[in-house]
Coordinates of N, CA and C in Angstrom, one line a residue:
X445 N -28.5 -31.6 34.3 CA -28.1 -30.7 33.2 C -27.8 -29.3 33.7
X446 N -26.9 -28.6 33.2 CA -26.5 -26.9 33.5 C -27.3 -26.4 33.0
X447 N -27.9 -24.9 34.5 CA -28.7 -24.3 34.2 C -27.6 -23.2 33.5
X448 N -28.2 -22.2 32.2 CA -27.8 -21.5 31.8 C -27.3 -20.3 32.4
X449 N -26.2 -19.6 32.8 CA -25.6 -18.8 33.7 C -25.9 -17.5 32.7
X450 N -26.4 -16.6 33.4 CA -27.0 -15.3 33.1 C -25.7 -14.4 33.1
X451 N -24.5 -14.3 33.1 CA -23.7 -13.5 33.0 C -22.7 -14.3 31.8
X452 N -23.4 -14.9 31.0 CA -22.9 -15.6 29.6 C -23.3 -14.4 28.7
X453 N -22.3 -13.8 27.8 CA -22.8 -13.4 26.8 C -23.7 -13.4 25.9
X454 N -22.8 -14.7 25.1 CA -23.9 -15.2 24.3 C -24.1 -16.8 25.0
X455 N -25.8 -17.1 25.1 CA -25.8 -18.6 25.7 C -26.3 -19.6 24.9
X456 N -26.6 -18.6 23.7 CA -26.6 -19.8 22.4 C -25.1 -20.1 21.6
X457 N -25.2 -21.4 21.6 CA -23.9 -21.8 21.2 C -23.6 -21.3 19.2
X458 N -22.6 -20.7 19.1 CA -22.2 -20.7 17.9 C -23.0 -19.7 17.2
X459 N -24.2 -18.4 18.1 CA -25.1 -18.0 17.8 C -24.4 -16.6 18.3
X460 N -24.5 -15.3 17.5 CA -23.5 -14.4 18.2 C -25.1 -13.2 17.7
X461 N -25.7 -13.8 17.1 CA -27.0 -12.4 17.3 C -28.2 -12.5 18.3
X462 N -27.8 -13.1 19.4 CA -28.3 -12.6 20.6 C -27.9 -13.2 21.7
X463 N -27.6 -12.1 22.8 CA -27.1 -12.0 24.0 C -27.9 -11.8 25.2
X464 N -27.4 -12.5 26.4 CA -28.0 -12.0 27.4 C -27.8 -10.7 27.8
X465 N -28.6 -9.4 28.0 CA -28.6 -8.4 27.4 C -27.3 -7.4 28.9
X466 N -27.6 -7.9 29.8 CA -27.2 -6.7 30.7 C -25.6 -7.2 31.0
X467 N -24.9 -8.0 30.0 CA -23.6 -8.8 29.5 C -23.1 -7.4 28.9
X468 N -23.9 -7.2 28.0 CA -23.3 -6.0 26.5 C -23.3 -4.7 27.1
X469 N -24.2 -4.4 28.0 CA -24.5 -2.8 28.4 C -23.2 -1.9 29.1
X470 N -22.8 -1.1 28.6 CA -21.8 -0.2 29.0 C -22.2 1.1 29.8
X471 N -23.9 1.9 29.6 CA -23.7 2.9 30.0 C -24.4 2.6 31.4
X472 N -24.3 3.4 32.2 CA -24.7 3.3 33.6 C -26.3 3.8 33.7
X473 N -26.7 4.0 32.9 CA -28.2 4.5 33.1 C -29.3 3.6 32.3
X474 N -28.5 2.8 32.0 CA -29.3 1.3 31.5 C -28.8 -0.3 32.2
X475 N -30.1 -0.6 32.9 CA -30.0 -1.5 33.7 C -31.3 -3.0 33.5
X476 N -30.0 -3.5 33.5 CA -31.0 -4.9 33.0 C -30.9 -6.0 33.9
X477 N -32.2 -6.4 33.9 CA -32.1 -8.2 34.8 C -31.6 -9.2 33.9
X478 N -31.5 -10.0 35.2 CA -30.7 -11.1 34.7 C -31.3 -12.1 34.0
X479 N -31.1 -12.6 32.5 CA -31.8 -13.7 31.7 C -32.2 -12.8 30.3
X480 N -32.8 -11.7 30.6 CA -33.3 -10.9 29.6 C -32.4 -10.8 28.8
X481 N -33.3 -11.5 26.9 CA -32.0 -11.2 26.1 C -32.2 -10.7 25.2
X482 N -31.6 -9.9 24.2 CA -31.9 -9.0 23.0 C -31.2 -9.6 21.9
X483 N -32.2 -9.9 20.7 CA -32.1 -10.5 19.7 C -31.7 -9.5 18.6
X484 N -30.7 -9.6 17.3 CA -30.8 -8.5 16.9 C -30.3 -9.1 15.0
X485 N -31.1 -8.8 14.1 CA -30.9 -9.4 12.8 C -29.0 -9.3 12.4
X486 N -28.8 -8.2 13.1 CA -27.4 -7.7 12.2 C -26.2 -8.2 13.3
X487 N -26.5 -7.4 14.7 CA -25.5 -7.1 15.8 C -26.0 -6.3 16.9
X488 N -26.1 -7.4 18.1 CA -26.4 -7.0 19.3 C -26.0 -5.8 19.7
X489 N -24.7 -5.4 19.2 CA -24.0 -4.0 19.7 C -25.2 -3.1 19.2
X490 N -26.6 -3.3 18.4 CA -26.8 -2.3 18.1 C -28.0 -1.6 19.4
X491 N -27.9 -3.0 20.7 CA -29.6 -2.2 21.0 C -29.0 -0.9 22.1
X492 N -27.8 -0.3 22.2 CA -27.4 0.8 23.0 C -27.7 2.0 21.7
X493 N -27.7 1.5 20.4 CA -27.9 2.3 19.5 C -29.4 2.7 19.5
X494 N -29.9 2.2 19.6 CA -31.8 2.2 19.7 C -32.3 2.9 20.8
X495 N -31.1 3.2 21.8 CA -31.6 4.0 23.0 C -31.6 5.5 22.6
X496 N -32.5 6.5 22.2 CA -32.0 7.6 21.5 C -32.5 8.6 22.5
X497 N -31.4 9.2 22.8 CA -31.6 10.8 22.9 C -31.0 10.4 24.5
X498 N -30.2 9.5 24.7 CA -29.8 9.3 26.0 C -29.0 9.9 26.6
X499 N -28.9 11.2 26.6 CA -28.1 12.3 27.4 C -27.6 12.3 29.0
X500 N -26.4 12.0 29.3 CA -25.7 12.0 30.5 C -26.4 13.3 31.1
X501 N -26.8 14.1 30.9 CA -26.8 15.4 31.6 C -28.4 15.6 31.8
X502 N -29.6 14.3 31.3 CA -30.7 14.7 31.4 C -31.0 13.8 33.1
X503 N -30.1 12.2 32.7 CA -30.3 12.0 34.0 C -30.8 10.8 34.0
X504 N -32.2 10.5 33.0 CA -33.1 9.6 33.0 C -32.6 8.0 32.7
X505 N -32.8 6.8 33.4 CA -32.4 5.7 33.0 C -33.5 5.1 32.3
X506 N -32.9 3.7 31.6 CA -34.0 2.9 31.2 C -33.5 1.6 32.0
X507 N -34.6 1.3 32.5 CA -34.6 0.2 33.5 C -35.6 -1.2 33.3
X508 N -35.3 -2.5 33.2 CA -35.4 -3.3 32.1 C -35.3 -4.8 33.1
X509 N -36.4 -5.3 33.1 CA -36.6 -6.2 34.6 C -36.1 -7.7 33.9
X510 N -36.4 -8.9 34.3 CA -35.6 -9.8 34.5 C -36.8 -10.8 33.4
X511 N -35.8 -11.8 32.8 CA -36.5 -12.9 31.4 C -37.2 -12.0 30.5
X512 N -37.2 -10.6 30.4 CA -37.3 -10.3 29.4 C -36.6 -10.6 27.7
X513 N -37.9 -10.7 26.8 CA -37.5 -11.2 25.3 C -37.7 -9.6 24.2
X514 N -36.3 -9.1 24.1 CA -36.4 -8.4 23.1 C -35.9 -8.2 21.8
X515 N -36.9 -8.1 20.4 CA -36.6 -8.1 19.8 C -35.4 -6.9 18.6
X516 N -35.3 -7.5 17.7 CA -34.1 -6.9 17.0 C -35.3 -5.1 16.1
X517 N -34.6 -3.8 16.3 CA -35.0 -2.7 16.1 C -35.9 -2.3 17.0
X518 N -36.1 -3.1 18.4 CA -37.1 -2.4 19.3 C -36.2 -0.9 18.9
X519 N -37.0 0.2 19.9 CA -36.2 1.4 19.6 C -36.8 2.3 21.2
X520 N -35.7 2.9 21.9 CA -36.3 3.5 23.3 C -35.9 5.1 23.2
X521 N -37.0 6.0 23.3 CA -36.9 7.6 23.0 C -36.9 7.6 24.7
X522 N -35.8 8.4 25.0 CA -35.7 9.1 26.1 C -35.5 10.5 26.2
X523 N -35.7 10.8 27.1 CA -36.0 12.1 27.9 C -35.0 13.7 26.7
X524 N -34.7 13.2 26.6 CA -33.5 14.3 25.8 C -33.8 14.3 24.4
X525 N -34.8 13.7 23.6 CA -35.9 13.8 23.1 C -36.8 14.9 22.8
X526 N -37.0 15.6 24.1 CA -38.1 16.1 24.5 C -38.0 17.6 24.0
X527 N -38.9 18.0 23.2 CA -38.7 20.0 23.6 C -39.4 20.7 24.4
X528 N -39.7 22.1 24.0 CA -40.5 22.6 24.7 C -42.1 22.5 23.9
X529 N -42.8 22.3 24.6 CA -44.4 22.2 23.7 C -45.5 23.9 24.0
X530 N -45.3 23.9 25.4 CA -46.0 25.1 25.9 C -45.7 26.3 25.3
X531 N -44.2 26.4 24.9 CA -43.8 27.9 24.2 C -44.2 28.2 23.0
X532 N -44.0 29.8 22.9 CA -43.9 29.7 21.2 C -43.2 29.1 20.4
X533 N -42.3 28.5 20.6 CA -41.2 27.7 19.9 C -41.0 26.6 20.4
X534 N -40.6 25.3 19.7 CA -40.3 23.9 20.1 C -38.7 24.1 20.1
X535 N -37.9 25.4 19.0 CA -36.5 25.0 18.9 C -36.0 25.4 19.6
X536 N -34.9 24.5 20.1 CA -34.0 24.3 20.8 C -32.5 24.8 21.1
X537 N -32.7 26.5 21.0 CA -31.8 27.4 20.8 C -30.9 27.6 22.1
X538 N -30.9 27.2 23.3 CA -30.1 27.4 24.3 C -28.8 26.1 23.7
X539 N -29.0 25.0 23.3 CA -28.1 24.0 23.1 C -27.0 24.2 21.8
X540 N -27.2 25.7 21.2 CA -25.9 25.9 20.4 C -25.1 27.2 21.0
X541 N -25.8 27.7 22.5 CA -24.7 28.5 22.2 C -24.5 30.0 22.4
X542 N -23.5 30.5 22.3 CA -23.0 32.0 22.0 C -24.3 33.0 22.4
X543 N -25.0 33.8 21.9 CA -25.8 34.6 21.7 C -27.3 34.0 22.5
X544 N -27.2 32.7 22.2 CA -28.3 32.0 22.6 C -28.4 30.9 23.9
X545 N -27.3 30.9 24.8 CA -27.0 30.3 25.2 C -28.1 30.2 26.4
X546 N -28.3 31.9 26.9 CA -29.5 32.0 28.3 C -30.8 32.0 28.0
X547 N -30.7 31.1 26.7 CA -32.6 30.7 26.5 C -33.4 29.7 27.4
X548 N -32.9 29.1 27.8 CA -33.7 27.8 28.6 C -33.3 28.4 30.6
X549 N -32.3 29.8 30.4 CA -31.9 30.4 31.7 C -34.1 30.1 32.8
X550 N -33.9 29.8 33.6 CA -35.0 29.3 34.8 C -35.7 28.9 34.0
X551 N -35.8 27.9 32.9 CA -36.4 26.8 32.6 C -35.8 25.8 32.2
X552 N -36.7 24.5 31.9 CA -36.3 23.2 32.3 C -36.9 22.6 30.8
X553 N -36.1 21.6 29.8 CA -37.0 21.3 28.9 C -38.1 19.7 29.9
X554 N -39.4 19.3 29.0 CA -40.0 18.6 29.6 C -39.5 17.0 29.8
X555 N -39.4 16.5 31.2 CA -39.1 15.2 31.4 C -40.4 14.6 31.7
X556 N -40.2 13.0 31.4 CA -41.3 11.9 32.2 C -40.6 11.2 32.9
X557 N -39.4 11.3 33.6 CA -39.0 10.2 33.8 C -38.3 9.0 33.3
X558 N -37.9 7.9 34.6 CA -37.8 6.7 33.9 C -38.0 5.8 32.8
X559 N -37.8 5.0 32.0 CA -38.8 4.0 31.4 C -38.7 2.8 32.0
X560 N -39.4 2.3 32.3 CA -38.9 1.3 33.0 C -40.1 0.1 32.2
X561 N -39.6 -1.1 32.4 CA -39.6 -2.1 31.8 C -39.9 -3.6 33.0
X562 N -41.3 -3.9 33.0 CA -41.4 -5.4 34.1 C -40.3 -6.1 33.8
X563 N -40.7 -7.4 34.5 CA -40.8 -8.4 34.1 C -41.1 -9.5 33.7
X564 N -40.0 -10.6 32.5 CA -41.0 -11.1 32.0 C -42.0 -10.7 30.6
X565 N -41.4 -9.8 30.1 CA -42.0 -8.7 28.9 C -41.2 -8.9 27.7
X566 N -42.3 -9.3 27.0 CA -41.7 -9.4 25.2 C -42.0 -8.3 24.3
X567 N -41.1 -7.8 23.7 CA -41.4 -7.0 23.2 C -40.7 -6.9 22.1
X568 N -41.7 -6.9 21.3 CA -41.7 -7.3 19.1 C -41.0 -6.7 18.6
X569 N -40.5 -7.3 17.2 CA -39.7 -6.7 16.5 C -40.2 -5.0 16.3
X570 N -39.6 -4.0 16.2 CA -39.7 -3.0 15.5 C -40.5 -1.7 16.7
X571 N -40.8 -2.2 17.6 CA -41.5 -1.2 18.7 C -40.8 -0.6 19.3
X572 N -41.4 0.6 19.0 CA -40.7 1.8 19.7 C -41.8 2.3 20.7
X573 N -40.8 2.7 22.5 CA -41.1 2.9 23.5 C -40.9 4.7 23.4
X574 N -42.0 5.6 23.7 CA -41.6 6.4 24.4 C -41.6 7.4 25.5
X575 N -40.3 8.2 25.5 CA -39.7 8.6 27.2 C -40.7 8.4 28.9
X576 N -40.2 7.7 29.5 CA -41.4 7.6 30.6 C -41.9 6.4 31.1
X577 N -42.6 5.9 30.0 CA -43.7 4.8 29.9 C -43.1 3.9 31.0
X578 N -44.0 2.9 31.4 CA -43.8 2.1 32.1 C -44.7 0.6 31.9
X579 N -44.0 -0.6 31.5 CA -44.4 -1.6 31.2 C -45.0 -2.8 32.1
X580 N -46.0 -3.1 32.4 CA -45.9 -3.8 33.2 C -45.4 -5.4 33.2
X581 N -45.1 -6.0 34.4 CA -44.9 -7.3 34.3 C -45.7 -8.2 33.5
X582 N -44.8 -9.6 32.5 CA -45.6 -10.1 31.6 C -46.3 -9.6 30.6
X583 N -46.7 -8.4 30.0 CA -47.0 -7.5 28.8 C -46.3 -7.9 28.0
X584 N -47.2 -7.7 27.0 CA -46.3 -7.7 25.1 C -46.8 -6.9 24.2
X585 N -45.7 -6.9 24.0 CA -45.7 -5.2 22.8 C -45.4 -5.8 21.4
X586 N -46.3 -5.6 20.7 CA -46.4 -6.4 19.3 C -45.5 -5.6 18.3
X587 N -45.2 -6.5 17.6 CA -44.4 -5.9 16.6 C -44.6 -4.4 16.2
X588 N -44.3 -3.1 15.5 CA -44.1 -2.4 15.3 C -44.9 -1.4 15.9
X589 N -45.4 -1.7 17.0 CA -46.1 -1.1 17.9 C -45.4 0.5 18.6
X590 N -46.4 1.4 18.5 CA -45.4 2.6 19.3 C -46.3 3.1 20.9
X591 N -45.3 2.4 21.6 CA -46.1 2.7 23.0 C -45.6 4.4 23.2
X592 N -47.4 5.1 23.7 CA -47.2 6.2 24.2 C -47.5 6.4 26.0
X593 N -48.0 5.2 26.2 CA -48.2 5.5 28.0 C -48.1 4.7 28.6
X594 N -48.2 3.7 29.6 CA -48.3 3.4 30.4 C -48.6 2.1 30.3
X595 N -48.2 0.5 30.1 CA -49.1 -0.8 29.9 C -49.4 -1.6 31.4
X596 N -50.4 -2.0 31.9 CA -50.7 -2.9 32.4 C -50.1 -4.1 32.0
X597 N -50.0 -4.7 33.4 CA -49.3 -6.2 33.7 C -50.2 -7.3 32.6
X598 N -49.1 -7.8 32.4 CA -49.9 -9.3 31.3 C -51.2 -9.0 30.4
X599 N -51.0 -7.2 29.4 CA -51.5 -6.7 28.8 C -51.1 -6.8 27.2
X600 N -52.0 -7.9 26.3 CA -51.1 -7.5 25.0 C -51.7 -6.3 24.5
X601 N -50.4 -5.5 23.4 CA -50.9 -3.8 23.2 C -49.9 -3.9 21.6
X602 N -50.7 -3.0 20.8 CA -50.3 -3.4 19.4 C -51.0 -1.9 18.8
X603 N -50.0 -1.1 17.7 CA -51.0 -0.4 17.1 C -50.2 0.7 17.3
X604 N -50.1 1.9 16.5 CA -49.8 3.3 16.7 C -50.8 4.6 16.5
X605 N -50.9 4.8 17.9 CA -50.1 4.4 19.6 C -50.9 3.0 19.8
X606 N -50.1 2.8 20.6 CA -50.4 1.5 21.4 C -51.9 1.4 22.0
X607 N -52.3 0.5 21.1 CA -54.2 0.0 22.3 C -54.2 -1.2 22.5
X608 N -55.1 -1.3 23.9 CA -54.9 -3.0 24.5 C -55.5 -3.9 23.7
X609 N -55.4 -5.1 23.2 CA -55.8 -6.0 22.3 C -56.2 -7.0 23.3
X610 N -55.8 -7.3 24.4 CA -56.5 -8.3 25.1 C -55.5 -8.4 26.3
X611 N -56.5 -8.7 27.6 CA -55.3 -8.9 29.1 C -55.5 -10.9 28.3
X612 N -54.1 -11.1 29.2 CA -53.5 -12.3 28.7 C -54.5 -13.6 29.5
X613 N -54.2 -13.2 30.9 CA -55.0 -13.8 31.3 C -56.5 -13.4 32.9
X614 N -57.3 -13.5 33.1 CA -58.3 -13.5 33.7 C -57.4 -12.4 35.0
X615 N -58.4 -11.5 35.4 CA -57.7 -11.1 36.6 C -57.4 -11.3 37.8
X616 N -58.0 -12.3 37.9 CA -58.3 -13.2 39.3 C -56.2 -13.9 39.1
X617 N -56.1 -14.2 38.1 CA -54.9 -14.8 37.7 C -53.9 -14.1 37.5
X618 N -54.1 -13.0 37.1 CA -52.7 -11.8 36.9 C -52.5 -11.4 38.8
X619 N -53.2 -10.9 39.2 CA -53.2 -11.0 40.4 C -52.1 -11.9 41.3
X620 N -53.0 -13.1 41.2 CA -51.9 -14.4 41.4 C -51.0 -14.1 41.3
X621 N -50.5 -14.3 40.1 CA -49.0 -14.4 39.2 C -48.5 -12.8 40.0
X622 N -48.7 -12.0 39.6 CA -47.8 -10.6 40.7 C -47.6 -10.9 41.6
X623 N -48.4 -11.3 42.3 CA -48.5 -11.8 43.9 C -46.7 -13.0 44.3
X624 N -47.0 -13.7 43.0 CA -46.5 -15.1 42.9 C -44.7 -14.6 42.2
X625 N -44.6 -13.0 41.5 CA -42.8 -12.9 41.1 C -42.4 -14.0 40.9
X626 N -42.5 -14.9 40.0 CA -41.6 -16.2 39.7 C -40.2 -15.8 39.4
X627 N -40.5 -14.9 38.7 CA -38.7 -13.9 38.3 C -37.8 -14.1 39.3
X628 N -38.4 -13.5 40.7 CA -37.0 -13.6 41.7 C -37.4 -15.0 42.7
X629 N -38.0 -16.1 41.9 CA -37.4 -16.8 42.7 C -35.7 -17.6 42.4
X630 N -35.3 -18.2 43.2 CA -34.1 -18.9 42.7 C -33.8 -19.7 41.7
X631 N -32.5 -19.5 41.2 CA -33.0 -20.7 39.9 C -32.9 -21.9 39.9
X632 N -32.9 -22.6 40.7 CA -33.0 -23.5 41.0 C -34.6 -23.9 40.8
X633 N -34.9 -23.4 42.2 CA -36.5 -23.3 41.9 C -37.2 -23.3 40.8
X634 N -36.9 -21.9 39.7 CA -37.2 -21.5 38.4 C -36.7 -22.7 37.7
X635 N -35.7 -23.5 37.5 CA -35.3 -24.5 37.0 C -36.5 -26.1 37.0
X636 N -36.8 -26.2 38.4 CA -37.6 -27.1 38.9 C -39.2 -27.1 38.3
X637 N -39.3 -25.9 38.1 CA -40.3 -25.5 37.4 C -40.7 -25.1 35.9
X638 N -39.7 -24.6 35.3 CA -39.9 -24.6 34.2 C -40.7 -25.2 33.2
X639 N -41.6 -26.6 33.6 CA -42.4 -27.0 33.0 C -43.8 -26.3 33.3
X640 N -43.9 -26.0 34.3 CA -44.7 -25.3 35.1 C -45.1 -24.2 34.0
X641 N -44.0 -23.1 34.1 CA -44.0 -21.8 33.1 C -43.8 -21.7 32.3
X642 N -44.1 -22.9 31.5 CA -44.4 -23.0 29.9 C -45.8 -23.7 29.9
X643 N -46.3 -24.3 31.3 CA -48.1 -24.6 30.5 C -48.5 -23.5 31.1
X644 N -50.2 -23.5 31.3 CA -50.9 -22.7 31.7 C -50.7 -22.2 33.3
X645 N -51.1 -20.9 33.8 CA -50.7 -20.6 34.8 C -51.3 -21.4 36.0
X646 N -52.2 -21.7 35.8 CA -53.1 -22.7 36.9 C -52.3 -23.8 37.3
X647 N -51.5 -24.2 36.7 CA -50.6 -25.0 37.3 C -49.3 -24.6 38.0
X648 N -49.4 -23.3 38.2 CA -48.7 -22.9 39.7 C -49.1 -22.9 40.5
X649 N -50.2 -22.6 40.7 CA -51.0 -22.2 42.3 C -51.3 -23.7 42.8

């Protein structure tokens, strides 16, 4: 049988609301692995819409690893987002201008970085990521969940903000499995196995 080719749009047949996701992506600061697909009730075109505050001039990418499952209104706050917190003011008077233009003159509004995204990571209807965070491999992010930091690998996390509900599996076994990246193996391999990584993990090792 044909393994499904990762640079197919859509790889469901006759199915146009979801796509293999790094097919659709147009801006350069969003980078996706191959397989990862984004589901979306209305129109796929919308998950560049959900990326908010993605400013060419801040810099920051969102970076988005491989068999990731995302769902329809996830939503990603980036870096351009951000104000000033430490000042007297949060508002953002250097960005209109004229009179105001040398307000942010030797300063910097606040960045975190990347967001970057394992793989292998499901992530639920309606959750919103914000600027920075970093997801680990195999994690799930429950439906309307708002991650504010940081998730551990094969960590489910649910709740606003985000708290751990339970590691997926034993740590002796997440271990393993990192150790083990099934993601970059070949697909062939990943093919051969596939029964494999749909039972329990003990039946890799």
């Amino acid at each position: 049988m044909k393994i499904p080719d990762p640079n197919t749009v859509y790889p469901l047949a006759n199915y146009k609301n979801l796509c293999f996701l790094k097919n659709y992506i147009n801006n350069p600061n969003i980078v996706v692995g191959d397989y990862t697909y984004y589901d979306d009730f209305e129109d796929v075109g919308n998950f560049e819409k959900n990326v908010k505050y993605h400013f060419d001039f801040v810099g920051d990418k969102l970076i988005i690893g491989k068999f990731c499952m995302i769902a329809s209104d996830a939503t990603f706050i980036m870096n351009g987002g951000n104000h000033l917190t430490e000042a007297t003011s949060a508002y953002p008077f250097a960005i209109f201008g004229g009179a105001w233009q040398d307000a942010m003159k030797d300063k910097s509004y606040p960045t975190k970085g990347d967001t970057v995204i394992g793989n292998d990571v499901w992530i639920g209807h309606g959750a919103t990521l914000m600027p920075g965070v970093k997801i680990g491999d195999g994690a799930i992010i429950a439906t309307k969940t708002v991650v504010t930091k940081d998730v551990e690998p094969y960590t489910i996390v649910g709740g606003n903000p985000a708290k751990e509900i339970k590691k997926r599996f034993s740590e002796d076994i997440i271990s393993k499995l990192l150790e083990l990246q099934w993601w970059d193996w070949d697909i062939e391999k990943i093919t051969q196995n596939v029964h494999k990584l749909t039972s329990g993990p003990e039946t890799l090792f």
